[in-house]
CSV table of C-alpha atoms and ligand atoms in Angstrom, one decimal:
chain,number,residue,atom,x,y,z
W,1,MET,CA,29.8,-9.7,-2.2
W,2,ARG,CA,29.3,-5.9,-2.0
W,3,VAL,CA,25.6,-5.1,-2.5
W,4,GLY,CA,24.0,-1.7,-3.0
W,5,ILE,CA,20.3,-1.2,-2.3
W,6,VAL,CA,18.4,1.8,-3.6
W,7,GLY,CA,15.6,2.6,-1.1
W,8,ALA,CA,15.2,2.1,2.7
W,9,GLY,CA,11.5,1.2,2.5
W,10,VAL,CA,10.0,-2.1,3.5
W,11,ALA,CA,11.5,-4.1,0.6
W,12,GLY,CA,14.9,-2.6,0.9
W,13,LEU,CA,15.2,-3.3,4.6
W,14,ALA,CA,13.9,-6.8,4.3
W,15,ALA,CA,16.4,-7.5,1.6
W,16,ALA,CA,19.3,-6.0,3.6
W,17,ARG,CA,18.4,-8.3,6.5
W,18,VAL,CA,18.6,-11.5,4.4
W,19,LEU,CA,21.7,-10.4,2.5
W,20,ARG,CA,23.6,-9.4,5.7
W,21,ALA,CA,22.5,-12.7,7.3
W,22,ARG,CA,24.1,-14.5,4.4
W,23,GLY,CA,27.4,-12.7,5.0
W,24,HIS,CA,27.3,-10.0,2.4
W,25,GLN,CA,28.5,-6.3,2.7
W,26,VAL,CA,25.3,-4.2,2.4
W,27,THR,CA,24.9,-0.6,1.8
W,28,ILE,CA,21.5,1.2,1.5
W,29,PHE,CA,21.0,4.6,-0.1
W,30,GLU,CA,17.7,6.4,0.8
W,31,GLY,CA,16.6,9.7,-0.7
W,32,ARG,CA,14.5,10.7,2.4
W,33,GLU,CA,15.6,11.7,5.8
W,34,GLU,CA,14.2,8.5,7.4
W,35,VAL,CA,13.7,4.8,6.7
W,36,GLY,CA,10.2,3.3,6.0
W,37,GLY,CA,9.3,4.5,2.4
W,38,GLN,CA,5.6,4.7,2.0
W,39,VAL,CA,5.2,3.9,5.7
W,40,VAL,CA,6.4,7.5,6.3
W,41,THR,CA,5.3,9.2,9.5
W,42,PHE,CA,5.0,12.7,11.1
W,43,PRO,CA,4.2,13.7,14.7
W,44,VAL,CA,0.6,14.6,15.8
W,45,GLY,CA,0.2,15.5,19.4
W,46,GLY,CA,3.5,13.8,20.4
W,47,GLU,CA,2.8,10.5,18.7
W,48,GLU,CA,4.2,9.3,15.3
W,49,LEU,CA,1.4,8.8,12.7
W,50,GLU,CA,1.6,7.4,9.1
W,51,CYS,CA,1.2,10.1,6.4
W,52,PHE,CA,-0.8,7.4,4.6
W,53,TYR,CA,-3.3,5.4,6.7
W,54,HIS,CA,-2.0,1.9,7.5
W,55,HIS,CA,-3.3,-1.2,9.2
W,56,ILE,CA,-2.6,-5.0,8.7
W,57,PHE,CA,-4.8,-8.0,8.4
W,58,THR,CA,-4.5,-11.2,10.5
W,59,ASN,CA,-3.2,-13.0,7.4
W,60,ASP,CA,-0.3,-10.5,7.0
W,61,THR,CA,2.0,-13.0,8.6
W,62,ALA,CA,5.3,-11.6,7.4
W,63,VAL,CA,4.6,-8.3,9.1
W,64,ILE,CA,3.7,-10.0,12.3
W,65,ARG,CA,6.8,-12.2,12.2
W,66,TYR,CA,9.0,-9.1,11.8
W,67,ILE,CA,7.2,-7.3,14.7
W,68,GLU,CA,7.7,-10.4,16.8
W,69,ASP,CA,11.4,-10.9,15.9
W,70,LEU,CA,12.0,-7.2,16.8
W,71,GLY,CA,10.5,-7.7,20.3
W,72,LEU,CA,7.5,-5.4,19.6
W,73,LEU,CA,4.6,-7.8,19.6
W,74,GLU,CA,3.1,-6.4,22.9
W,75,HIS,CA,2.6,-3.2,20.9
W,76,LEU,CA,0.6,-4.8,18.1
W,77,LYS,CA,-3.1,-4.2,18.9
W,78,TRP,CA,-6.0,-6.1,17.2
W,79,ILE,CA,-9.1,-4.1,16.9
W,80,GLU,CA,-12.6,-4.8,15.5
W,81,PRO,CA,-13.1,-1.7,13.3
W,82,ARG,CA,-16.3,0.1,12.8
W,83,ASN,CA,-16.6,0.4,9.0
W,84,ALA,CA,-19.3,1.9,6.9
W,85,HIS,CA,-20.2,2.8,3.3
W,86,PHE,CA,-21.5,6.3,2.5
W,87,VAL,CA,-23.9,6.5,-0.4
W,88,LYS,CA,-26.9,8.6,-1.4
W,89,GLY,CA,-26.1,11.0,1.5
W,90,ARG,CA,-26.1,8.2,4.3
W,91,MET,CA,-23.7,6.1,6.2
W,92,TYR,CA,-24.5,2.4,6.2
W,93,PRO,CA,-22.5,0.3,8.7
W,94,PHE,CA,-20.6,-2.6,7.2
W,95,VAL,CA,-19.3,-4.6,10.2
W,96,THR,CA,-21.0,-8.0,10.1
W,97,PRO,CA,-22.5,-9.8,6.9
W,98,LEU,CA,-26.0,-9.0,8.4
W,99,ASP,CA,-25.3,-5.3,7.7
W,100,LEU,CA,-25.7,-6.0,4.0
W,101,LEU,CA,-29.3,-6.7,4.6
W,102,LYS,CA,-29.7,-3.2,6.0
W,103,PHE,CA,-28.1,-1.6,3.1
W,104,THR,CA,-31.4,0.0,1.9
W,105,ALA,CA,-29.6,2.3,-0.6
W,106,ILE,CA,-30.4,-0.5,-3.1
W,107,PRO,CA,-33.3,-2.9,-3.5
W,108,LEU,CA,-33.4,-6.2,-1.5
W,109,VAL,CA,-32.7,-8.3,-4.5
W,110,SER,CA,-29.5,-6.3,-5.3
W,111,ARG,CA,-28.3,-6.7,-1.7
W,112,VAL,CA,-28.8,-10.4,-1.9
W,113,ARG,CA,-26.9,-10.5,-5.2
W,114,LEU,CA,-24.0,-8.4,-3.5
W,115,GLY,CA,-23.8,-10.9,-0.7
W,116,LEU,CA,-24.0,-14.0,-2.9
W,117,ALA,CA,-21.2,-12.6,-5.1
W,118,ALA,CA,-19.0,-12.0,-2.1
W,119,LEU,CA,-19.7,-15.5,-0.8
W,120,TRP,CA,-18.8,-16.9,-4.3
W,121,LEU,CA,-15.6,-15.0,-4.5
W,122,ARG,CA,-14.4,-15.9,-1.0
W,123,ARG,CA,-14.6,-19.6,-1.9
W,124,ARG,CA,-12.7,-19.3,-5.2
W,125,LYS,CA,-9.1,-20.4,-4.6
W,126,ASP,CA,-8.4,-20.3,-8.4
W,127,GLY,CA,-9.3,-16.6,-9.0
W,128,LEU,CA,-5.9,-16.0,-10.6
W,129,THR,CA,-6.5,-18.3,-13.5
W,130,ARG,CA,-10.2,-18.0,-13.6
W,131,TYR,CA,-10.4,-14.2,-13.9
W,132,GLU,CA,-7.1,-13.1,-15.6
W,133,GLY,CA,-8.7,-11.9,-18.8
W,134,VAL,CA,-11.9,-10.4,-17.3
W,135,THR,CA,-12.3,-6.8,-16.2
W,136,ALA,CA,-13.8,-6.2,-12.6
W,137,ARG,CA,-16.5,-4.2,-14.1
W,138,GLU,CA,-17.6,-6.8,-16.6
W,139,TRP,CA,-17.7,-9.6,-14.0
W,140,MET,CA,-19.2,-7.7,-11.1
W,141,GLN,CA,-21.9,-5.9,-12.9
W,142,LYS,CA,-23.1,-9.2,-14.4
W,143,ALA,CA,-23.0,-10.8,-11.0
W,144,VAL,CA,-24.7,-8.1,-8.8
W,145,GLY,CA,-26.6,-5.9,-11.4
W,146,LYS,CA,-26.1,-2.3,-12.3
W,147,LYS,CA,-27.7,-0.8,-9.3
W,148,ALA,CA,-25.6,-2.7,-6.8
W,149,PHE,CA,-22.5,-2.3,-8.9
W,150,ASP,CA,-22.9,1.5,-9.2
W,151,ALA,CA,-23.7,2.0,-5.5
W,152,PHE,CA,-20.9,-0.2,-4.2
W,153,TRP,CA,-18.1,-1.8,-6.2
W,154,GLY,CA,-18.2,0.6,-9.2
W,155,ALA,CA,-17.8,3.6,-6.9
W,156,LEU,CA,-14.9,2.0,-5.1
W,157,LEU,CA,-13.2,1.1,-8.3
W,158,ARG,CA,-13.7,4.7,-9.8
W,159,GLY,CA,-12.4,6.1,-6.5
W,160,LYS,CA,-9.2,4.1,-6.5
W,161,PHE,CA,-8.4,3.9,-10.2
W,162,ALA,CA,-10.2,7.0,-11.7
W,163,ASP,CA,-10.1,7.0,-15.5
W,164,GLN,CA,-8.5,3.5,-15.4
W,165,ALA,CA,-11.3,1.9,-13.4
W,166,ASP,CA,-12.9,0.1,-16.3
W,167,ASN,CA,-9.5,-1.5,-17.1
W,168,VAL,CA,-8.9,-3.0,-13.6
W,169,GLY,CA,-8.8,-6.8,-13.7
W,170,MET,CA,-11.2,-9.0,-11.8
W,171,VAL,CA,-8.2,-10.8,-10.3
W,172,TRP,CA,-7.5,-7.6,-8.2
W,173,LEU,CA,-11.1,-7.4,-6.9
W,174,TRP,CA,-11.5,-11.2,-6.3
W,175,ASN,CA,-8.3,-11.2,-4.2
W,176,LYS,CA,-9.4,-8.2,-2.2
W,177,VAL,CA,-12.6,-10.1,-1.3
W,178,TYR,CA,-10.9,-13.4,-0.9
W,179,LEU,CA,-8.1,-12.1,1.4
W,180,ARG,CA,-10.5,-9.9,3.4
W,181,PHE,CA,-12.8,-12.8,4.3
W,182,SER,CA,-9.8,-15.1,5.1
W,183,SER,CA,-8.4,-12.5,7.5
W,184,ARG,CA,-11.5,-12.8,9.8
W,185,LYS,CA,-10.1,-14.2,13.0
W,186,GLY,CA,-11.2,-17.8,13.5
W,187,GLY,CA,-13.5,-17.4,10.4
W,188,GLY,CA,-15.7,-15.1,12.6
W,189,SER,CA,-18.2,-12.8,11.2
W,190,LYS,CA,-16.3,-9.6,12.4
W,191,GLU,CA,-13.0,-8.5,11.0
W,192,SER,CA,-9.9,-7.7,13.1
W,193,LEU,CA,-7.4,-5.2,12.0
W,194,GLY,CA,-3.9,-4.8,13.5
W,195,TYR,CA,-2.1,-1.5,14.3
W,196,LEU,CA,1.3,-1.0,16.0
W,197,GLU,CA,1.2,1.5,18.8
W,198,GLY,CA,3.6,4.4,17.9
W,199,SER,CA,3.1,3.7,14.2
W,200,PHE,CA,4.4,1.0,11.8
W,201,LYS,CA,7.5,3.0,11.2
W,202,ARG,CA,8.5,2.0,14.6
W,203,TYR,CA,9.5,-1.5,13.6
W,204,TYR,CA,11.3,-0.2,10.4
W,205,ARG,CA,13.3,2.1,12.6
W,206,THR,CA,14.1,-0.7,15.1
W,207,LEU,CA,15.0,-3.0,12.1
W,208,ALA,CA,17.3,-0.3,10.6
W,209,ASP,CA,19.0,0.1,14.1
W,210,ARG,CA,19.6,-3.7,14.2
W,211,LEU,CA,20.9,-3.7,10.7
W,212,GLU,CA,23.3,-0.8,11.4
W,213,ALA,CA,24.6,-2.5,14.6
W,214,ASP,CA,25.2,-5.6,12.4
W,215,GLY,CA,27.3,-3.7,9.9
W,216,VAL,CA,24.8,-2.5,7.3
W,217,ALA,CA,25.6,1.0,6.1
W,218,ILE,CA,22.4,3.2,5.7
W,219,HIS,CA,22.9,6.5,4.0
W,220,LEU,CA,19.9,8.8,4.6
W,221,ASN,CA,19.2,12.0,2.6
W,222,THR,CA,21.3,10.4,-0.2
W,223,PRO,CA,19.2,10.1,-3.4
W,224,VAL,CA,20.8,7.8,-6.0
W,225,GLU,CA,21.5,9.7,-9.2
W,226,ARG,CA,22.5,6.9,-11.5
W,227,VAL,CA,23.1,3.2,-11.4
W,228,ALA,CA,26.0,2.5,-13.7
W,229,ALA,CA,26.5,-0.5,-15.9
W,230,ALA,CA,29.1,-1.5,-18.5
W,231,GLU,CA,29.2,-4.5,-21.0
W,232,GLY,CA,25.8,-5.7,-19.7
W,233,ALA,CA,26.8,-5.8,-16.0
W,234,VAL,CA,26.2,-3.5,-13.1
W,235,LYS,CA,29.2,-1.5,-11.8
W,236,GLY,CA,27.9,0.7,-9.1
W,237,ILE,CA,25.9,3.6,-7.8
W,238,GLU,CA,26.4,7.4,-8.1
W,239,ALA,CA,25.0,9.2,-5.1
W,240,GLY,CA,25.9,12.2,-2.9
W,241,GLY,CA,28.5,13.2,-5.5
W,242,GLN,CA,30.4,9.9,-5.2
W,243,PHE,CA,30.7,6.7,-7.1
W,244,HIS,CA,30.3,3.5,-5.0
W,245,GLU,CA,31.4,0.2,-6.7
W,246,PHE,CA,29.1,-2.9,-6.1
W,247,ASP,CA,28.9,-6.4,-7.3
W,248,GLN,CA,25.1,-6.3,-7.3
W,249,VAL,CA,22.5,-3.6,-6.9
W,250,LEU,CA,18.9,-4.0,-5.9
W,251,MET,CA,16.4,-1.3,-6.9
W,252,THR,CA,13.3,-1.0,-4.7
W,253,THR,CA,12.0,2.2,-6.4
W,254,PRO,CA,8.8,2.4,-8.5
W,255,ASN,CA,9.2,1.7,-12.1
W,256,ILE,CA,9.1,5.4,-13.1
W,257,ILE,CA,12.1,6.2,-10.9
W,258,THR,CA,13.9,3.0,-11.8
W,259,MET,CA,13.8,3.9,-15.5
W,260,LYS,CA,15.1,7.3,-14.8
W,261,ILE,CA,18.1,6.3,-12.7
W,262,CYS,CA,19.0,3.0,-14.6
W,263,PRO,CA,19.8,4.3,-18.1
W,264,ASP,CA,21.3,0.9,-19.1
W,265,LEU,CA,18.1,-1.2,-18.7
W,266,PRO,CA,17.6,-3.3,-21.9
W,267,ALA,CA,14.8,-2.1,-24.2
W,268,ASP,CA,12.6,-5.2,-23.7
W,269,TYR,CA,12.8,-4.9,-19.9
W,270,ARG,CA,12.1,-1.2,-20.0
W,271,SER,CA,9.0,-1.8,-22.1
W,272,VAL,CA,7.6,-4.1,-19.4
W,273,LEU,CA,8.3,-1.3,-16.7
W,274,GLU,CA,6.5,1.2,-19.0
W,275,ARG,CA,3.4,-0.9,-19.2
W,276,VAL,CA,2.2,-0.4,-15.6
W,277,ARG,CA,0.5,2.9,-14.7
W,278,TYR,CA,0.4,4.3,-11.3
W,279,GLN,CA,-2.2,6.3,-9.5
W,280,TRP,CA,-0.9,9.0,-7.1
W,281,ALA,CA,-2.0,8.4,-3.5
W,282,THR,CA,-3.1,11.6,-1.7
W,283,CYS,CA,-4.1,12.1,2.0
W,284,LEU,CA,-5.5,15.3,3.5
W,285,ILE,CA,-5.1,14.8,7.3
W,286,LEU,CA,-7.1,16.8,9.7
W,287,ALA,CA,-6.5,17.1,13.5
W,288,LEU,CA,-10.0,18.0,14.8
W,289,ASP,CA,-11.2,19.0,18.3
W,290,ARG,CA,-14.1,16.4,18.1
W,291,PRO,CA,-15.0,13.4,16.0
W,292,LEU,CA,-16.2,13.7,12.4
W,293,THR,CA,-18.0,10.4,12.1
W,294,PRO,CA,-18.6,7.4,14.3
W,295,TYR,CA,-16.6,5.1,12.0
W,296,TYR,CA,-12.9,4.1,11.4
W,297,TRP,CA,-13.3,3.3,7.7
W,298,LEU,CA,-15.9,5.1,5.7
W,299,SER,CA,-15.7,4.2,2.0
W,300,ILE,CA,-17.4,6.7,-0.2
W,301,GLY,CA,-19.9,5.7,-2.9
W,302,ASP,CA,-21.2,9.2,-3.6
W,303,ASP,CA,-19.5,11.7,-5.9
W,304,LEU,CA,-17.2,13.3,-3.3
W,305,PRO,CA,-13.6,14.5,-4.0
W,306,PHE,CA,-12.2,11.8,-1.8
W,307,VAL,CA,-12.7,8.0,-1.9
W,308,ALA,CA,-12.4,7.2,1.9
W,309,CYS,CA,-12.7,8.9,5.2
W,310,VAL,CA,-10.4,7.1,7.6
W,311,GLU,CA,-10.9,8.3,11.2
W,312,HIS,CA,-7.8,6.9,12.9
W,313,THR,CA,-8.9,7.9,16.4
W,314,ASN,CA,-12.1,5.7,16.1
W,315,PHE,CA,-9.5,2.9,16.0
W,316,MET,CA,-6.7,4.0,18.3
W,317,PRO,CA,-7.3,6.0,21.4
W,318,VAL,CA,-7.5,9.8,20.9
W,319,GLU,CA,-5.3,10.3,23.9
W,320,ARG,CA,-2.3,9.0,22.2
W,321,TYR,CA,-2.6,11.9,19.7
W,322,GLY,CA,-2.8,14.7,22.4
W,323,GLY,CA,-6.5,14.7,22.2
W,324,ASN,CA,-6.6,15.4,18.5
W,325,HIS,CA,-9.3,13.5,16.5
W,326,VAL,CA,-7.3,12.4,13.4
W,327,VAL,CA,-9.1,12.0,10.1
W,328,TYR,CA,-7.5,10.9,6.8
W,329,LEU,CA,-9.4,12.0,3.6
W,330,SER,CA,-7.9,9.8,1.1
W,331,ASN,CA,-7.9,9.7,-2.7
W,332,TYR,CA,-6.1,8.3,-5.7
W,333,THR,CA,-5.6,10.4,-8.8
W,334,PRO,CA,-3.9,10.1,-12.2
W,335,PRO,CA,-0.8,12.1,-12.9
W,336,GLY,CA,-1.5,15.7,-13.8
W,337,HIS,CA,-4.7,16.0,-11.5
W,338,PRO,CA,-5.1,19.7,-10.3
W,339,VAL,CA,-5.1,18.5,-6.6
W,340,LEU,CA,-1.4,17.6,-6.9
W,341,ASP,CA,-0.4,21.2,-7.2
W,342,MET,CA,-2.4,22.3,-4.1
W,343,ASP,CA,-1.3,22.9,-0.6
W,344,ALA,CA,-3.2,21.6,2.5
W,345,GLU,CA,-5.3,24.8,2.7
W,346,GLN,CA,-6.3,24.6,-0.9
W,347,VAL,CA,-7.2,21.0,-0.7
W,348,PHE,CA,-9.2,21.6,2.4
W,349,ALA,CA,-11.2,24.3,0.8
W,350,SER,CA,-11.9,22.1,-2.2
W,351,TYR,CA,-13.0,19.2,0.1
W,352,LEU,CA,-15.2,21.3,2.4
W,353,ALA,CA,-18.5,20.7,0.9
W,354,GLY,CA,-17.7,17.0,0.7
W,355,ILE,CA,-16.8,17.0,4.4
W,356,LYS,CA,-20.0,18.7,5.2
W,357,ARG,CA,-21.9,16.0,3.4
W,358,LEU,CA,-20.5,13.5,5.8
W,359,ASN,CA,-21.3,15.6,8.9
W,360,PRO,CA,-23.5,18.7,8.1
W,361,ALA,CA,-22.6,20.2,11.6
W,362,PHE,CA,-18.9,20.3,10.6
W,363,ASP,CA,-17.3,23.7,11.0
W,364,PRO,CA,-13.7,24.7,9.9
W,365,SER,CA,-13.2,26.0,13.4
W,366,TRP,CA,-13.0,22.3,14.5
W,367,VAL,CA,-9.8,22.0,12.6
W,368,ARG,CA,-6.6,22.4,14.8
W,369,GLU,CA,-4.1,21.5,12.1
W,370,LYS,CA,-4.0,20.1,8.6
W,371,TRP,CA,-1.5,18.4,6.4
W,372,PHE,CA,-1.5,17.1,2.8
W,373,PHE,CA,0.7,14.2,1.6
W,374,LYS,CA,1.1,12.7,-1.8
W,375,ASP,CA,3.0,9.8,-3.4
W,376,PRO,CA,3.4,9.2,-7.1
W,377,GLY,CA,3.8,5.5,-6.7
W,378,GLY,CA,0.7,5.1,-4.5
W,379,GLN,CA,-1.1,2.4,-6.4
W,380,PRO,CA,-0.1,0.4,-9.5
W,381,VAL,CA,-3.1,-0.1,-11.8
W,382,ILE,CA,-3.7,-3.8,-12.0
W,383,THR,CA,-5.3,-4.4,-15.4
W,384,THR,CA,-6.5,-7.6,-17.1
W,385,ASN,CA,-3.8,-10.2,-17.9
W,386,TYR,CA,-1.6,-8.3,-15.5
W,387,SER,CA,0.8,-11.4,-15.2
W,388,ALA,CA,2.3,-10.1,-18.5
W,389,SER,CA,3.1,-6.7,-17.0
W,390,ILE,CA,5.1,-8.0,-13.9
W,391,PRO,CA,8.7,-7.2,-14.3
W,392,GLU,CA,11.2,-10.0,-13.4
W,393,MET,CA,13.5,-9.4,-10.5
W,394,ARG,CA,16.5,-10.0,-12.7
W,395,THR,CA,16.5,-6.9,-15.0
W,396,GLY,CA,18.6,-8.3,-17.9
W,397,VAL,CA,21.6,-6.3,-16.6
W,398,GLU,CA,23.8,-8.8,-14.8
W,399,GLY,CA,23.8,-8.0,-11.0
W,400,LEU,CA,20.9,-5.5,-11.3
W,401,TYR,CA,17.6,-6.6,-9.6
W,402,LEU,CA,14.2,-5.0,-8.9
W,403,SER,CA,11.8,-5.5,-6.1
W,404,ASN,CA,8.8,-3.1,-6.0
W,405,THR,CA,5.0,-3.0,-5.6
W,406,THR,CA,4.2,-3.7,-9.3
W,407,GLN,CA,5.4,-7.3,-8.6
W,408,VAL,CA,2.7,-7.8,-5.9
W,409,TYR,CA,0.0,-10.0,-7.5
W,410,PRO,CA,-2.6,-11.2,-7.2
W,411,GLU,CA,-2.7,-9.6,-3.7
W,412,ASP,CA,-3.0,-5.8,-3.4
W,413,ARG,CA,0.1,-4.0,-2.5
W,414,GLY,CA,0.8,-4.0,1.2
W,415,GLN,CA,3.8,-4.1,3.7
W,416,ASN,CA,3.4,-7.9,3.9
W,417,TYR,CA,4.0,-8.5,0.3
W,418,SER,CA,6.8,-5.9,0.1
W,419,LEU,CA,8.6,-7.7,2.9
W,420,LEU,CA,8.3,-11.1,1.2
W,421,LEU,CA,9.4,-9.6,-2.2
W,422,GLY,CA,12.5,-8.0,-0.6
W,423,GLU,CA,13.4,-11.4,1.0
W,424,LYS,CA,12.8,-13.2,-2.3
W,425,ALA,CA,15.0,-10.7,-4.2
W,426,ALA,CA,17.8,-11.1,-1.6
W,427,ALA,CA,17.7,-14.9,-1.8
W,428,LEU,CA,17.8,-14.7,-5.6
W,429,MET,CA,20.8,-12.3,-5.5
W,430,ASP,CA,22.6,-14.6,-3.1
W,431,GLU,CA,21.9,-17.7,-5.2
W,432,ASP,CA,23.1,-16.0,-8.4
W,433,TRP,CA,26.2,-14.8,-6.7
W,434,ARG,CA,27.0,-18.3,-5.4
W,435,ARG,CA,26.3,-20.0,-8.7
W,436,ALA,CA,28.6,-17.5,-10.5
W,437,ALA,CA,31.3,-18.0,-7.8
W,438,GLY,CA,30.8,-21.8,-8.1
W,439,SER,CA,31.3,-21.7,-11.9
W,440,GLN,CA,34.4,-19.5,-11.5
W,441,ASP,CA,35.9,-22.0,-9.0
W,442,ALA,CA,35.1,-24.9,-11.4
W,443,ALA,CA,36.8,-23.1,-14.2
W,444,ILE,CA,40.1,-22.7,-12.0
P,1,FAD,C1,-2.0,5.5,0.6
P,1,FAD,C2,-1.4,4.2,1.0
P,1,FAD,C3,-2.0,3.3,2.0
P,1,FAD,C4,-1.4,2.1,2.3
P,1,FAD,N1,-2.0,1.4,3.2
P,1,FAD,C5,-1.5,0.2,3.6
P,1,FAD,C6,-2.0,-0.5,4.7
P,1,FAD,O1,-3.1,-0.2,5.3
P,1,FAD,N2,-1.4,-1.7,5.1
P,1,FAD,C7,-0.2,-2.1,4.4
P,1,FAD,O2,0.3,-3.2,4.9
P,1,FAD,N3,0.3,-1.4,3.5
P,1,FAD,C8,-0.3,-0.3,3.0
P,1,FAD,N4,0.3,0.4,1.9
P,1,FAD,C9,1.4,-0.2,1.2
P,1,FAD,C10,2.7,-0.2,1.8
P,1,FAD,O3,3.0,1.0,2.4
P,1,FAD,C11,3.7,-0.5,0.7
P,1,FAD,O4,3.4,-1.7,0.1
P,1,FAD,C12,5.1,-0.6,1.1
P,1,FAD,O5,5.5,0.4,2.0
P,1,FAD,C13,6.0,-0.5,-0.1
P,1,FAD,O6,7.3,-0.6,0.2
P,1,FAD,P1,8.5,-0.7,-0.9
P,1,FAD,O7,9.8,-0.8,-0.1
P,1,FAD,O8,8.2,-1.7,-2.0
P,1,FAD,O9,8.5,0.8,-1.6
P,1,FAD,P2,8.6,2.2,-1.1
P,1,FAD,O10,8.0,2.3,0.2
P,1,FAD,O11,8.1,3.2,-2.1
P,1,FAD,O12,10.2,2.3,-0.9
P,1,FAD,C14,11.0,2.9,-1.9
P,1,FAD,C15,12.0,3.7,-1.3
P,1,FAD,O13,12.9,4.3,-2.2
P,1,FAD,C16,13.3,5.6,-1.9
P,1,FAD,N5,13.8,6.2,-3.1
P,1,FAD,C17,13.0,6.7,-4.2
P,1,FAD,N6,13.9,7.2,-5.1
P,1,FAD,C18,15.2,7.1,-4.6
P,1,FAD,C19,16.5,7.5,-5.0
P,1,FAD,N7,16.6,8.1,-6.3
P,1,FAD,N8,17.5,7.2,-4.3
P,1,FAD,C20,17.4,6.6,-3.1
P,1,FAD,N9,16.2,6.3,-2.6
P,1,FAD,C21,15.1,6.5,-3.3
P,1,FAD,C22,12.0,6.2,-1.4
P,1,FAD,O14,12.2,7.4,-0.7
P,1,FAD,C23,11.4,5.0,-0.6
P,1,FAD,O15,11.9,5.0,0.8
P,1,FAD,C24,-0.2,1.6,1.7
P,1,FAD,C25,0.4,2.5,0.7
P,1,FAD,C26,-0.2,3.7,0.3
P,1,FAD,C27,0.4,4.6,-0.7
């Protein structure tokens, strides 16, 4: 079978690996100049760094399997991160469960309620059915009270989902807590996060090299303009001024792009794709001559223009980045937000007062370099009853399939789940092909 894949991100590469292993001819088209998709990187002080912060959890077993298969396991480092929450102008460490008791931004009774709610959620295996129709705000505010909600969960939800925060389903929040606890090594009180030296893109590049050596064609810098179908079946892909015929096509692009380049999608399928809204992900990255904070992950509970301050070099050694202290100031915004039209200088100017709130001694002269990155498909908004908004992998056009982050549920989007989705889509495509070939043989 001749298969075309649109997108050489995590899902596209994982699908190509399975399809090739099952003997199909695979061609990938990627609009960007390199593979990896949202795991896109750029060099800082001679080392590749993700444009959007990335780490993995111990239960991201698919990522670990890929890294191992590609012979890179010795470069996967497990680190106990120093995490904290910034609220009412202060940083509160959140490394062990005991830190919750020292979270004096809220009364003791609120702290106890926060802790009990987390303990309750980490034990609920049935959160998917239990919480489908409930918003995170409704459940959490009732469980922990308004003070604790506003200082902690409410702030995080607003930061990540902005005007959509009140519509976010409790399933999303339950699963965050559930997975985070279950990723603690050996059930310990401290969390371990994984990072691949030289960036995660390193294993996608290695995987792409292996795929190419195995006969998969990867066309970089080749955005797909249109996926053509006729009489309800896919025919091929228009890209780089040429038409390429395929028996099957897998889209790994976000819904918004998929709808644009697949004009023949049936109306009912299109209406499911339209249902999911995305927040843009934005990251201002600063290379500093000294540390900004003592923490790796600082979530922001106060009203600052960013929702997290991720100081990568409080996690990986600063020497790897030419002595630059690397800080991500991350945010999620709805489409049309003014920050999306700004360059790195303008974003920095608008964040300056916020950065000084984190470290009053901060001076712009500490900044050696700055970059600003944004992605329109950064975060699908996971609303209540989200199951009904998940698009099927089969699109309703014969031979045309979809695998993207809107299908990750109840987990939050992550490399692990995109790898699994890519593999699942490939297995489905192969199965459909074999079934169709079998019924043709039977007819003969
Ligand atoms: C801010 C941020 C932080 C994250 N942090 C983490 C983390 O800490 N840990 C973790 O595991 N995961 C994290 N993720 C999630 C992870 O990166 C994604 O789940 C995963 O990369 C998605 O892969 P994908 O293949 O489904 O989609 P994508 O990566 O979006 O791949 C789609 C590909 O299609 C290409 N494309 C688009 N249009 C066209 C076209 N017309 N023609 C050809 N190609 C096209 C794109 O360039 C892209 O390469 C994060 C994501 C973001 C945005």
